[in-house]
PDB file of C-alpha atoms in Angstrom:
ATOM      1  CA  MET W 111       0.000   0.000   0.000  1.00 46.00           C
ATOM      2  CA  THR W 112       1.302   3.436  -0.913  1.00 44.00           C
ATOM      3  CA  GLN W 113       0.588   5.813   1.968  1.00 41.00           C
ATOM      4  CA  GLN W 114       1.699   9.400   1.530  1.00 40.00           C
ATOM      5  CA  PRO W 115       2.829  11.801   4.254  1.00 36.00           C
ATOM      6  CA  PHE W 116       0.272  14.436   5.239  1.00 34.00           C
ATOM      7  CA  SER W 117       1.234  17.747   3.676  1.00 36.00           C
ATOM      8  CA  ARG W 118      -0.655  20.979   3.208  1.00 38.00           C
ATOM      9  CA  GLY W 119      -1.859  22.129  -0.154  1.00 45.00           C
ATOM     10  CA  ALA W 120      -4.695  23.801  -1.954  1.00 45.00           C
ATOM     11  CA  ILE W 121      -7.331  22.783  -4.450  1.00 48.00           C
ATOM     12  CA  ASP W 122      -8.048  24.927  -7.480  1.00 47.00           C
ATOM     13  CA  LEU W 123     -11.809  25.439  -7.342  1.00 45.00           C
ATOM     14  CA  SER W 124     -12.011  27.701 -10.369  1.00 46.00           C
ATOM     15  CA  ALA W 125     -13.181  24.885 -12.641  1.00 45.00           C
ATOM     16  CA  LEU W 126     -15.971  23.822 -10.341  1.00 48.00           C
ATOM     17  CA  LYS W 127     -19.551  24.936 -10.182  1.00 44.00           C
ATOM     18  CA  ARG W 128     -20.255  26.554  -6.837  1.00 40.00           C
ATOM     19  CA  PRO W 129     -23.361  25.560  -4.836  1.00 39.00           C
ATOM     20  CA  ALA W 130     -26.265  27.959  -4.862  1.00 37.00           C
ATOM     21  CA  ALA W 131     -26.049  30.675  -2.236  1.00 35.00           C
ATOM     22  CA  GLY W 132     -27.933  29.941   0.922  1.00 36.00           C
ATOM     23  CA  SER W 133     -27.996  26.155   0.500  1.00 35.00           C
ATOM     24  CA  GLY W 134     -27.947  24.846   4.026  1.00 37.00           C
ATOM     25  CA  GLY W 135     -27.554  21.493   5.711  1.00 40.00           C
ATOM     26  CA  ALA W 136     -25.353  18.624   4.718  1.00 46.00           C
ATOM     27  CA  PRO W 137     -24.261  18.442   1.107  1.00 51.00           C
ATOM     28  CA  GLY W 138     -26.617  16.338  -0.928  1.00 46.00           C
ATOM     29  CA  GLY W 139     -25.779  13.169  -2.764  1.00 43.00           C
ATOM     30  CA  GLY W 140     -28.053  10.264  -3.552  1.00 41.00           C
ATOM     31  CA  GLY W 141     -27.484   6.551  -3.570  1.00 38.00           C
ATOM     32  CA  VAL W 142     -25.041   6.285  -0.656  1.00 47.00           C
ATOM     33  CA  ALA W 143     -25.977   4.297   2.416  1.00 43.00           C
ATOM     34  CA  GLY W 144     -24.366   5.252   5.700  1.00 54.00           C
ATOM     35  CA  SER W 145     -24.402   8.131   8.146  1.00 80.00           C
ATOM     36  CA  TYR W 146     -20.816   9.181   7.392  1.00 88.00           C
ATOM     37  CA  VAL W 147     -20.695   8.674   3.603  1.00 93.00           C
ATOM     38  CA  LEU W 148     -21.827  10.910   0.771  1.00 92.00           C
ATOM     39  CA  GLU W 149     -21.430  11.236  -2.957  1.00 93.00           C
ATOM     40  CA  VAL W 150     -19.347  14.243  -3.955  1.00 93.00           C
ATOM     41  CA  THR W 151     -20.291  16.222  -7.047  1.00 91.00           C
ATOM     42  CA  THR W 152     -19.229  19.530  -8.509  1.00 88.00           C
ATOM     43  CA  GLU W 153     -22.294  21.091  -6.891  1.00 88.00           C
ATOM     44  CA  ASN W 154     -21.463  20.091  -3.312  1.00 88.00           C
ATOM     45  CA  PHE W 155     -17.656  19.872  -3.482  1.00 89.00           C
ATOM     46  CA  GLN W 156     -17.061  23.238  -1.798  1.00 86.00           C
ATOM     47  CA  GLN W 157     -19.421  22.317   1.036  1.00 86.00           C
ATOM     48  CA  VAL W 158     -17.657  18.998   1.549  1.00 88.00           C
ATOM     49  CA  LEU W 159     -14.318  20.817   1.875  1.00 86.00           C
ATOM     50  CA  GLU W 160     -15.885  23.090   4.479  1.00 85.00           C
ATOM     51  CA  MET W 161     -16.995  20.022   6.447  1.00 87.00           C
ATOM     52  CA  SER W 162     -13.309  19.191   6.959  1.00 88.00           C
ATOM     53  CA  MET W 163     -13.199  22.108   9.397  1.00 85.00           C
ATOM     54  CA  THR W 164     -14.999  19.842  11.868  1.00 81.00           C
ATOM     55  CA  ALA W 165     -13.057  16.606  11.359  1.00 85.00           C
ATOM     56  CA  PRO W 166     -11.194  14.951   8.473  1.00 91.00           C
ATOM     57  CA  VAL W 167     -12.878  14.236   5.163  1.00 93.00           C
ATOM     58  CA  LEU W 168     -11.449  11.355   3.117  1.00 95.00           C
ATOM     59  CA  LEU W 169     -12.123  11.819  -0.592  1.00 95.00           C
ATOM     60  CA  VAL W 170     -12.082   8.542  -2.529  1.00 96.00           C
ATOM     61  CA  LEU W 171     -11.577   9.040  -6.260  1.00 95.00           C
ATOM     62  CA  PHE W 172     -12.545   5.986  -8.285  1.00 95.00           C
ATOM     63  CA  SER W 173     -13.968   4.704 -11.580  1.00 94.00           C
ATOM     64  CA  ARG W 174     -15.918   1.467 -11.780  1.00 93.00           C
ATOM     65  CA  THR W 175     -15.658   1.457 -15.578  1.00 93.00           C
ATOM     66  CA  ARG W 176     -11.950   2.175 -15.995  1.00 92.00           C
ATOM     67  CA  MET W 177     -10.779   0.306 -12.885  1.00 93.00           C
ATOM     68  CA  PRO W 178     -13.399  -1.890 -11.184  1.00 92.00           C
ATOM     69  CA  GLU W 179     -11.032  -2.546  -8.279  1.00 93.00           C
ATOM     70  CA  SER W 180     -11.165   1.125  -7.391  1.00 94.00           C
ATOM     71  CA  GLY W 181     -14.921   0.761  -6.971  1.00 93.00           C
ATOM     72  CA  GLN W 182     -14.287  -1.943  -4.388  1.00 93.00           C
ATOM     73  CA  LEU W 183     -11.985   0.427  -2.518  1.00 94.00           C
ATOM     74  CA  ALA W 184     -14.775   3.003  -2.495  1.00 93.00           C
ATOM     75  CA  ASP W 185     -17.180   0.393  -1.099  1.00 92.00           C
ATOM     76  CA  ASP W 186     -14.708  -0.637   1.601  1.00 92.00           C
ATOM     77  CA  MET W 187     -14.084   2.969   2.615  1.00 93.00           C
ATOM     78  CA  ALA W 188     -17.839   3.472   2.922  1.00 91.00           C
ATOM     79  CA  THR W 189     -18.077   0.385   5.134  1.00 89.00           C
ATOM     80  CA  LEU W 190     -15.282   1.575   7.413  1.00 90.00           C
ATOM     81  CA  ALA W 191     -16.724   5.081   7.740  1.00 88.00           C
ATOM     82  CA  GLY W 192     -19.513   3.662   9.876  1.00 84.00           C
ATOM     83  CA  GLU W 193     -17.103   1.716  12.059  1.00 85.00           C
ATOM     84  CA  PHE W 194     -15.171   4.859  12.975  1.00 85.00           C
ATOM     85  CA  GLU W 195     -18.388   6.661  13.979  1.00 80.00           C
ATOM     86  CA  GLY W 196     -17.643  10.123  12.669  1.00 84.00           C
ATOM     87  CA  ARG W 197     -13.892  10.320  13.189  1.00 86.00           C
ATOM     88  CA  PHE W 198     -13.829  10.987   9.450  1.00 91.00           C
ATOM     89  CA  LEU W 199     -16.342  11.491   6.669  1.00 93.00           C
ATOM     90  CA  VAL W 200     -15.952   9.561   3.405  1.00 95.00           C
ATOM     91  CA  GLY W 201     -16.684  11.476   0.219  1.00 94.00           C
ATOM     92  CA  LEU W 202     -17.037   9.288  -2.874  1.00 95.00           C
ATOM     93  CA  VAL W 203     -15.868  10.953  -6.085  1.00 95.00           C
ATOM     94  CA  ASP W 204     -16.743   9.069  -9.274  1.00 95.00           C
ATOM     95  CA  VAL W 205     -14.298  10.569 -11.746  1.00 94.00           C
ATOM     96  CA  ASP W 206     -16.467   9.420 -14.664  1.00 93.00           C
ATOM     97  CA  THR W 207     -19.426  11.543 -13.563  1.00 93.00           C
ATOM     98  CA  SER W 208     -17.403  14.362 -11.926  1.00 91.00           C
ATOM     99  CA  PRO W 209     -14.233  14.757 -14.025  1.00 92.00           C
ATOM    100  CA  GLN W 210     -13.960  18.435 -13.034  1.00 92.00           C
ATOM    101  CA  ILE W 211     -13.122  17.418  -9.466  1.00 91.00           C
ATOM    102  CA  ALA W 212     -10.286  15.175 -10.630  1.00 90.00           C
ATOM    103  CA  GLN W 213      -9.032  18.049 -12.783  1.00 89.00           C
ATOM    104  CA  ALA W 214      -9.176  20.551  -9.922  1.00 86.00           C
ATOM    105  CA  MET W 215      -7.267  18.136  -7.674  1.00 86.00           C
ATOM    106  CA  GLN W 216      -4.754  17.363 -10.430  1.00 87.00           C
ATOM    107  CA  VAL W 217      -5.366  13.628 -10.112  1.00 88.00           C
ATOM    108  CA  GLN W 218      -3.037  11.608 -12.318  1.00 88.00           C
ATOM    109  CA  SER W 219      -4.208   8.083 -11.494  1.00 90.00           C
ATOM    110  CA  ILE W 220      -6.876   6.172  -9.646  1.00 92.00           C
ATOM    111  CA  PRO W 221      -7.653   4.960  -7.122  1.00 93.00           C
ATOM    112  CA  LEU W 222      -6.678   7.833  -4.878  1.00 94.00           C
ATOM    113  CA  VAL W 223      -7.686   8.651  -1.319  1.00 94.00           C
ATOM    114  CA  VAL W 224      -7.085  12.252  -0.300  1.00 93.00           C
ATOM    115  CA  ALA W 225      -7.341  13.387   3.320  1.00 92.00           C
ATOM    116  CA  VAL W 226      -8.726  16.891   3.814  1.00 91.00           C
ATOM    117  CA  LEU W 227      -8.325  18.546   7.214  1.00 88.00           C
ATOM    118  CA  ASP W 228      -9.215  22.173   7.935  1.00 83.00           C
ATOM    119  CA  GLY W 229      -9.666  22.622   4.194  1.00 83.00           C
ATOM    120  CA  ARG W 230      -6.122  21.395   3.434  1.00 85.00           C
ATOM    121  CA  PRO W 231      -5.790  18.312   1.183  1.00 88.00           C
ATOM    122  CA  ALA W 232      -3.039  15.693   1.170  1.00 88.00           C
ATOM    123  CA  PRO W 233      -2.755  12.309  -0.589  1.00 90.00           C
ATOM    124  CA  LEU W 234      -3.266   9.404   1.806  1.00 90.00           C
ATOM    125  CA  LEU W 235      -3.093   6.217  -0.273  1.00 90.00           C
ATOM    126  CA  GLN W 236      -2.981   5.264  -3.939  1.00 90.00           C
ATOM    127  CA  ASP W 237      -3.547   1.505  -4.061  1.00 89.00           C
ATOM    128  CA  VAL W 238      -6.404  -0.951  -3.718  1.00 91.00           C
ATOM    129  CA  VAL W 239      -5.762  -2.875  -0.510  1.00 90.00           C
ATOM    130  CA  PRO W 240      -7.618  -5.613   1.416  1.00 91.00           C
ATOM    131  CA  LEU W 241     -10.265  -4.452   3.850  1.00 91.00           C
ATOM    132  CA  GLU W 242      -8.301  -5.457   6.960  1.00 90.00           C
ATOM    133  CA  GLU W 243      -5.193  -3.640   5.792  1.00 91.00           C
ATOM    134  CA  LEU W 244      -7.294  -0.587   5.005  1.00 92.00           C
ATOM    135  CA  ARG W 245      -8.879  -0.721   8.475  1.00 90.00           C
ATOM    136  CA  THR W 246      -5.418  -0.856  10.064  1.00 89.00           C
ATOM    137  CA  ALA W 247      -4.183   2.099   8.024  1.00 88.00           C
ATOM    138  CA  LEU W 248      -7.200   4.232   8.920  1.00 89.00           C
ATOM    139  CA  THR W 249      -6.835   3.314  12.582  1.00 88.00           C
ATOM    140  CA  GLN W 250      -3.252   4.584  12.474  1.00 86.00           C
ATOM    141  CA  VAL W 251      -4.392   7.826  10.852  1.00 85.00           C
ATOM    142  CA  VAL W 252      -7.085   8.380  13.493  1.00 83.00           C
ATOM    143  CA  GLN W 253      -4.678   7.588  16.326  1.00 80.00           C
ATOM    144  CA  GLY W 254      -2.116   9.996  14.905  1.00 79.00           C
ATOM    145  CA  LEU W 255      -4.671  12.799  14.730  1.00 77.00           C
ATOM    146  CA  ALA W 256      -5.853  12.078  18.272  1.00 74.00           C
ATOM    147  CA  ALA W 257      -2.283  12.282  19.515  1.00 70.00           C
ATOM    148  CA  GLN W 258      -2.174  15.804  18.056  1.00 70.00           C
ATOM    149  CA  GLY W 259      -5.362  16.743  19.908  1.00 68.00           C
ATOM    150  CA  MET W 260      -7.650  16.405  16.862  1.00 72.00           C
ATOM    151  CA  THR W 261     -10.509  14.465  18.445  1.00 73.00           C
ATOM    152  CA  ALA W 262     -13.613  16.105  16.955  1.00 78.00           C
ATOM    153  CA  ARG W 263     -16.190  13.988  15.149  1.00 81.00           C
ATOM    154  CA  HIS W 264     -18.667  14.553  12.360  1.00 83.00           C
ATOM    155  CA  GLN W 265     -22.348  14.345  13.188  1.00 79.00           C
ATOM    156  CA  PRO W 266     -24.274  11.652  11.272  1.00 80.00           C
ATOM    157  CA  LEU W 267     -25.549  12.863   7.920  1.00 77.00           C
ATOM    158  CA  SER W 268     -28.815  10.994   8.490  1.00 56.00           C
ATOM    159  CA  THR W 269     -30.737  10.258  11.649  1.00 40.00           C
ATOM    160  CA  GLY W 270     -32.061   6.884  12.568  1.00 42.00           C
ATOM    161  CA  GLY W 271     -34.533   7.805  15.288  1.00 40.00           C
ATOM    162  CA  GLY W 272     -32.299   6.536  18.063  1.00 40.00           C
ATOM    163  CA  ASP W 273     -32.156   7.736  21.642  1.00 41.00           C
ATOM    164  CA  GLU W 274     -30.381  11.054  21.310  1.00 40.00           C
ATOM    165  CA  ASP W 275     -30.970  12.227  24.854  1.00 42.00           C
ATOM    166  CA  GLY W 276     -28.725   9.578  26.314  1.00 40.00           C
ATOM    167  CA  ASP W 277     -27.748  10.154  29.924  1.00 42.00           C
ATOM    168  CA  GLU W 278     -27.820  13.929  29.883  1.00 42.00           C
ATOM    169  CA  GLU W 279     -29.719  13.987  33.197  1.00 44.00           C
ATOM    170  CA  GLY W 280     -27.202  13.952  36.027  1.00 47.00           C
ATOM    171  CA  GLY W 281     -23.624  14.772  35.049  1.00 55.00           C
ATOM    172  CA  ASP W 282     -21.051  12.261  33.910  1.00 70.00           C
ATOM    173  CA  PRO W 283     -18.899  11.369  36.952  1.00 82.00           C
ATOM    174  CA  ARG W 284     -15.771  11.275  34.784  1.00 82.00           C
ATOM    175  CA  TYR W 285     -15.821  15.067  34.563  1.00 86.00           C
ATOM    176  CA  ALA W 286     -16.716  15.749  38.195  1.00 89.00           C
ATOM    177  CA  ALA W 287     -13.169  16.553  39.342  1.00 91.00           C
ATOM    178  CA  ALA W 288     -12.611  19.054  36.527  1.00 91.00           C
ATOM    179  CA  GLU W 289     -16.017  20.651  37.036  1.00 88.00           C
ATOM    180  CA  ASP W 290     -15.425  20.927  40.773  1.00 90.00           C
ATOM    181  CA  ALA W 291     -12.106  22.646  40.104  1.00 89.00           C
ATOM    182  CA  LEU W 292     -13.829  25.157  37.836  1.00 87.00           C
ATOM    183  CA  ALA W 293     -16.459  25.778  40.500  1.00 87.00           C
ATOM    184  CA  ARG W 294     -13.640  26.619  42.950  1.00 88.00           C
ATOM    185  CA  ASP W 295     -12.096  28.921  40.338  1.00 86.00           C
ATOM    186  CA  ASP W 296      -9.085  26.587  40.282  1.00 93.00           C
ATOM    187  CA  ILE W 297      -8.392  26.945  36.559  1.00 92.00           C
ATOM    188  CA  ASP W 298      -5.012  25.221  36.657  1.00 94.00           C
ATOM    189  CA  GLY W 299      -6.573  22.295  38.496  1.00 93.00           C
ATOM    190  CA  ALA W 300      -9.335  22.030  35.896  1.00 92.00           C
ATOM    191  CA  VAL W 301      -6.784  22.010  33.075  1.00 94.00           C
ATOM    192  CA  ALA W 302      -4.877  19.240  34.822  1.00 94.00           C
ATOM    193  CA  GLU W 303      -8.021  17.141  35.370  1.00 94.00           C
ATOM    194  CA  TYR W 304      -9.180  17.484  31.785  1.00 91.00           C
ATOM    195  CA  GLN W 305      -5.674  16.633  30.590  1.00 93.00           C
ATOM    196  CA  LYS W 306      -5.783  13.407  32.613  1.00 92.00           C
ATOM    197  CA  LEU W 307      -8.974  12.433  30.821  1.00 90.00           C
ATOM    198  CA  ILE W 308      -7.420  13.179  27.414  1.00 86.00           C
ATOM    199  CA  ASP W 309      -4.297  11.192  28.282  1.00 86.00           C
ATOM    200  CA  ALA W 310      -6.481   8.232  29.239  1.00 85.00           C
ATOM    201  CA  ASN W 311      -8.714   8.526  26.164  1.00 82.00           C
ATOM    202  CA  PRO W 312      -7.523  10.821  23.359  1.00 77.00           C
ATOM    203  CA  ALA W 313     -10.853  10.319  21.568  1.00 72.00           C
ATOM    204  CA  ASP W 314     -12.901  11.842  24.425  1.00 77.00           C
ATOM    205  CA  ALA W 315     -14.368  14.810  22.553  1.00 77.00           C
ATOM    206  CA  GLU W 316     -16.205  16.174  25.613  1.00 82.00           C
ATOM    207  CA  ALA W 317     -13.010  16.228  27.658  1.00 85.00           C
ATOM    208  CA  ALA W 318     -11.207  17.887  24.744  1.00 85.00           C
ATOM    209  CA  ALA W 319     -13.849  20.629  24.657  1.00 85.00           C
ATOM    210  CA  GLY W 320     -13.588  21.105  28.420  1.00 89.00           C
ATOM    211  CA  LEU W 321      -9.820  21.310  28.212  1.00 91.00           C
ATOM    212  CA  ALA W 322      -9.984  23.860  25.402  1.00 90.00           C
ATOM    213  CA  MET W 323     -12.264  26.158  27.393  1.00 90.00           C
ATOM    214  CA  ALA W 324     -10.250  25.720  30.598  1.00 92.00           C
ATOM    215  CA  GLN W 325      -7.122  26.685  28.668  1.00 93.00           C
ATOM    216  CA  VAL W 326      -8.871  29.828  27.415  1.00 92.00           C
ATOM    217  CA  LEU W 327      -9.630  30.761  31.020  1.00 92.00           C
ATOM    218  CA  GLN W 328      -6.061  29.918  31.988  1.00 93.00           C
ATOM    219  CA  ARG W 329      -4.567  32.141  29.279  1.00 94.00           C
ATOM    220  CA  THR W 330      -6.774  35.077  30.247  1.00 93.00           C
ATOM    221  CA  GLN W 331      -6.279  34.926  34.023  1.00 90.00           C
ATOM    222  CA  GLY W 332      -5.375  38.386  35.311  1.00 90.00           C
ATOM    223  CA  ALA W 333      -5.650  39.973  31.863  1.00 91.00           C
ATOM    224  CA  ASP W 334      -6.930  43.547  31.595  1.00 93.00           C
ATOM    225  CA  ALA W 335      -9.580  43.143  28.901  1.00 92.00           C
ATOM    226  CA  ASP W 336      -9.522  46.781  27.794  1.00 93.00           C
ATOM    227  CA  ALA W 337      -5.728  46.843  27.571  1.00 95.00           C
ATOM    228  CA  VAL W 338      -5.683  43.578  25.641  1.00 95.00           C
ATOM    229  CA  ARG W 339      -8.183  44.874  23.101  1.00 93.00           C
ATOM    230  CA  ALA W 340      -6.334  48.173  22.743  1.00 95.00           C
ATOM    231  CA  ALA W 341      -3.091  46.333  22.027  1.00 96.00           C
ATOM    232  CA  ALA W 342      -4.837  44.164  19.432  1.00 95.00           C
ATOM    233  CA  ASP W 343      -6.466  47.151  17.752  1.00 94.00           C
ATOM    234  CA  ALA W 344      -3.059  48.819  17.481  1.00 96.00           C
ATOM    235  CA  ALA W 345      -1.479  45.760  15.799  1.00 95.00           C
ATOM    236  CA  PRO W 346      -3.964  44.010  13.486  1.00 95.00           C
ATOM    237  CA  ALA W 347      -1.409  41.461  12.208  1.00 95.00           C
ATOM    238  CA  ASP W 348       0.195  40.665  15.579  1.00 95.00           C
ATOM    239  CA  VAL W 349      -0.692  37.021  16.220  1.00 95.00           C
ATOM    240  CA  ASP W 350       0.037  37.129  19.962  1.00 96.00           C
ATOM    241  CA  ALA W 351      -2.046  40.260  20.486  1.00 96.00           C
ATOM    242  CA  GLN W 352      -4.955  39.045  18.381  1.00 96.00           C
ATOM    243  CA  THR W 353      -5.139  35.538  19.834  1.00 96.00           C
ATOM    244  CA  LEU W 354      -5.110  36.886  23.390  1.00 96.00           C
ATOM    245  CA  ALA W 355      -7.838  39.369  22.499  1.00 95.00           C
ATOM    246  CA  ALA W 356      -9.884  36.532  20.996  1.00 95.00           C
ATOM    247  CA  ASP W 357      -9.399  34.509  24.180  1.00 94.00           C
ATOM    248  CA  VAL W 358     -10.631  37.451  26.243  1.00 93.00           C
ATOM    249  CA  GLU W 359     -13.692  37.872  24.045  1.00 93.00           C
ATOM    250  CA  LEU W 360     -14.516  34.190  24.254  1.00 91.00           C
ATOM    251  CA  ALA W 361     -14.098  34.215  28.035  1.00 89.00           C
ATOM    252  CA  GLU W 362     -16.522  37.162  28.108  1.00 87.00           C
ATOM    253  CA  GLY W 363     -19.089  35.072  26.248  1.00 87.00           C
ATOM    254  CA  ARG W 364     -18.608  36.803  22.893  1.00 88.00           C
ATOM    255  CA  PRO W 365     -17.675  33.987  20.482  1.00 90.00           C
ATOM    256  CA  VAL W 366     -18.822  35.821  17.336  1.00 92.00           C
ATOM    257  CA  GLU W 367     -16.353  38.647  18.001  1.00 93.00           C
ATOM    258  CA  ALA W 368     -13.583  36.203  18.930  1.00 94.00           C
ATOM    259  CA  PHE W 369     -14.067  34.123  15.797  1.00 94.00           C
ATOM    260  CA  GLY W 370     -14.349  37.170  13.552  1.00 94.00           C
ATOM    261  CA  ARG W 371     -11.110  38.589  14.907  1.00 95.00           C
ATOM    262  CA  LEU W 372      -9.155  35.428  14.120  1.00 95.00           C
ATOM    263  CA  ILE W 373     -10.762  34.875  10.732  1.00 95.00           C
ATOM    264  CA  GLU W 374      -9.623  38.363   9.741  1.00 95.00           C
ATOM    265  CA  LEU W 375      -6.159  37.514  11.073  1.00 95.00           C
ATOM    266  CA  VAL W 376      -6.109  34.400   8.879  1.00 94.00           C
ATOM    267  CA  ARG W 377      -7.111  36.555   5.932  1.00 92.00           C
ATOM    268  CA  ILE W 378      -4.308  39.112   6.313  1.00 94.00           C
ATOM    269  CA  THR W 379      -1.425  36.868   7.389  1.00 94.00           C
ATOM    270  CA  SER W 380       0.535  34.109   5.670  1.00 90.00           C
ATOM    271  CA  ASP W 381       2.812  31.131   6.293  1.00 90.00           C
ATOM    272  CA  LYS W 382       3.520  30.360   9.969  1.00 93.00           C
ATOM    273  CA  ASP W 383       1.533  33.317  11.288  1.00 94.00           C
ATOM    274  CA  ARG W 384      -1.503  32.200   9.302  1.00 92.00           C
ATOM    275  CA  ASP W 385      -1.128  28.644  10.543  1.00 92.00           C
ATOM    276  CA  ARG W 386      -0.907  29.845  14.154  1.00 93.00           C
ATOM    277  CA  ALA W 387      -4.034  31.967  13.750  1.00 94.00           C
ATOM    278  CA  ARG W 388      -5.962  29.101  12.131  1.00 92.00           C
ATOM    279  CA  GLU W 389      -4.880  26.563  14.759  1.00 92.00           C
ATOM    280  CA  HIS W 390      -5.833  28.919  17.579  1.00 93.00           C
ATOM    281  CA  LEU W 391      -9.226  29.471  15.994  1.00 93.00           C
ATOM    282  CA  ILE W 392      -9.800  25.719  15.687  1.00 90.00           C
ATOM    283  CA  GLY W 393      -9.022  25.470  19.403  1.00 89.00           C
ATOM    284  CA  LEU W 394     -11.664  28.087  20.176  1.00 91.00           C
ATOM    285  CA  PHE W 395     -14.140  26.175  18.015  1.00 89.00           C
ATOM    286  CA  ALA W 396     -13.516  23.129  20.214  1.00 85.00           C
ATOM    287  CA  ALA W 397     -14.071  25.192  23.345  1.00 87.00           C
ATOM    288  CA  VAL W 398     -17.484  26.380  22.156  1.00 86.00           C
ATOM    289  CA  GLY W 399     -18.551  23.081  20.566  1.00 81.00           C
ATOM    290  CA  ASN W 400     -18.506  21.937  16.960  1.00 72.00           C
ATOM    291  CA  ASP W 401     -22.309  21.795  16.760  1.00 73.00           C
ATOM    292  CA  ASP W 402     -22.826  25.362  17.953  1.00 78.00           C
ATOM    293  CA  PRO W 403     -24.398  27.565  15.231  1.00 84.00           C
ATOM    294  CA  THR W 404     -21.775  30.274  15.714  1.00 86.00           C
ATOM    295  CA  VAL W 405     -19.044  27.700  15.100  1.00 87.00           C
ATOM    296  CA  LEU W 406     -20.735  26.327  11.987  1.00 87.00           C
ATOM    297  CA  GLN W 407     -21.060  29.826  10.546  1.00 88.00           C
ATOM    298  CA  ALA W 408     -17.483  30.704  11.455  1.00 90.00           C
ATOM    299  CA  ARG W 409     -16.168  27.533   9.791  1.00 88.00           C
ATOM    300  CA  GLN W 410     -17.745  28.614   6.533  1.00 87.00           C
ATOM    301  CA  ARG W 411     -16.153  32.049   6.843  1.00 90.00           C
ATOM    302  CA  LEU W 412     -12.800  30.467   7.668  1.00 90.00           C
ATOM    303  CA  ALA W 413     -13.015  28.307   4.549  1.00 88.00           C
ATOM    304  CA  SER W 414     -13.563  31.427   2.457  1.00 86.00           C
ATOM    305  CA  ALA W 415     -10.597  33.123   4.119  1.00 86.00           C
ATOM    306  CA  LEU W 416      -8.344  30.124   3.449  1.00 81.00           C
ATOM    307  CA  PHE W 417      -9.274  29.883  -0.226  1.00 73.00           C
TER     308      PHE W 417
END
């Protein structure tokens, strides 16, 4: 199996038809069974890229007519998407029906699986492999992302009428120590407790969100909000000043202002500064919650700023 290192890049969208303005919800695509699988077309391609702001999207480019084996890879990827329960979304790209996508991604051969994270694509594998070997490779990818703190999950694209309320009544005892520390205004203690939970289970998305917010509170302890904002206003491209100001705004319960500040910073900076701004923003998204409407709107704006 040919597995490529994850590297950042860009996709030329100029050849693609953009979705109609105001089209909400998950990108459409018929004929695909599974809560974490969808067909990718020129009409929904941009939206699928934006979904990678939540968690990875794995684009599978295949052709059942030119290479039937690549169709089997697409089927296997769809099967595994359900097993990983939202750790990644599988987007199926039939290059026969959507050749513009292959052109925009400069695809030279099929099959090809491309990982997209935060809107950045990178080739993942280029061979048809047995299902078990594919499962092992995807497990390694997921574990590697979790080790870097990337534990968010996609929500199912379709609902099955299951019990969504779960055990929301009465808090989860796993988080009691961290929540007690926050109640005592022991921010450092809360950070330490949440970190213990992450160390024990890197895929614990709720603990990751708690840690992200506790770290925001930790970074803003003792900060003079007015002075922080004044410093940021005086230096629009200063990453340190802007990220601290965004932290202050989030701690004040003003996520729209915090997100907007960092999206503008992404827009006007480049290279390492841009990466720092984007990564900090993703951390604030985690603190608020990936399902929050303000986060969903900000992810769309971030995608526009990146492209």
